[in-house]
């Protein structure tokens, strides 16, 4: 359990029920105490050990002294007047900031979480990666984003997408533990089928994930149809070719029986021609992929522009003509620092101004 040590203390909310039982057993506690404690943290979502009322005073004192019990501080909430989307900025115990988004859809409430503070993947159009990677999030810190939002809204979270800041496959072990905890029947019990993880395409980790045989949806950020074009947008393309990515996708489908989604951000003049659409069809057809088109959300640090309406429509039509299952990602919360990493950046800039 060394993986879950934070400043030499065990990050108790990152442990599975089995691990928590083992840990507490080592302190002479009965197994049912672990179950009670686990439910307080992961089902009743308490943020202070004093609220764990069926545990003794001595136990609570031991808990307080021995463990790191994480929770997030809500720094800012922005609510969209257009569609009810809410964007949250949270502060972690060490002062770092992460953002998460709450979206209401017809099929349920969805939370998009971050998996790292910053990111080191360097995708050219993405705001999260501009200052590089600060640190990985612990499983508890990924859970906390969902817990804090469900307390704030008072509503059940039915869907989770790991599509905020960070590359989940670059924080693989913590990401996987997070999935185990969030789908656990003793916790929030979110169905694996309602979870989507998005990756820029770290092939060995995609293969490892396939072997876990989970029912989560894997979304691949493809964004280009040739290695040459992809390299211009995503540095990770220098490491893994599209051919290797397609093999890894086929392997994921074979191992899990789940369909893959390709994410494709349309960048004006870079990847939005009819030829691009046709090449994308060639890649998606054999795998039967779903394609999610995202009109690129321009960030001021880069000069990428969104494809115009005509190009987007033509691109979508071309895919549909070839019976590819395609959706355009509705731009939720356009009025509230929409793109990944923008809220955190704009807040950090304001704080810098206050200091000087
Ligand atoms: N690291 C993961 C999650 C990143 S964010 C990944 O790469 O998939 C989720 C999606 O949003 C990715 O497809 C990412 O490429 C895309 N994205 C990031 N910034 C964007 C922007 N400014 N406009 C459009 N899509 C963006």
Short mmCIF file of C-alpha atoms in Angstrom, two decimals, residues 24 34 45 63 84 89 106 121 140 168 199 202 223 231 233 238 251 257 266 323:
data_model
loop_
_atom_site.label_atom_id
_atom_site.label_comp_id
_atom_site.label_asym_id
_atom_site.label_seq_id
_atom_site.Cartn_x
_atom_site.Cartn_y
_atom_site.Cartn_z
CA UNK A 24 -7.44 -1.87 10.38
CA UNK A 34 -13.63 -1.35 8.20
CA UNK A 45 -19.50 11.03 1.87
CA UNK A 63 -7.97 7.64 12.60
CA UNK A 84 -27.01 24.52 -16.50
CA UNK A 89 -12.41 24.83 -9.31
CA UNK A 106 -31.44 13.58 -20.68
CA UNK A 121 1.48 15.28 -23.11
CA UNK A 140 -9.01 9.77 -3.35
CA UNK A 168 -5.20 9.06 -17.11
CA UNK A 199 -6.57 8.87 -23.66
CA UNK A 202 -0.40 5.49 -24.69
CA UNK A 223 -7.61 14.12 -34.03
CA UNK A 231 2.50 14.71 -35.04
CA UNK A 233 -1.08 18.33 -33.17
CA UNK A 238 6.08 10.61 -32.30
CA UNK A 251 -7.25 -5.60 -28.79
CA UNK A 257 -16.41 -6.59 -25.98
CA UNK A 266 -11.90 19.76 -35.80
CA UNK A 323 -22.81 4.72 -41.96
#
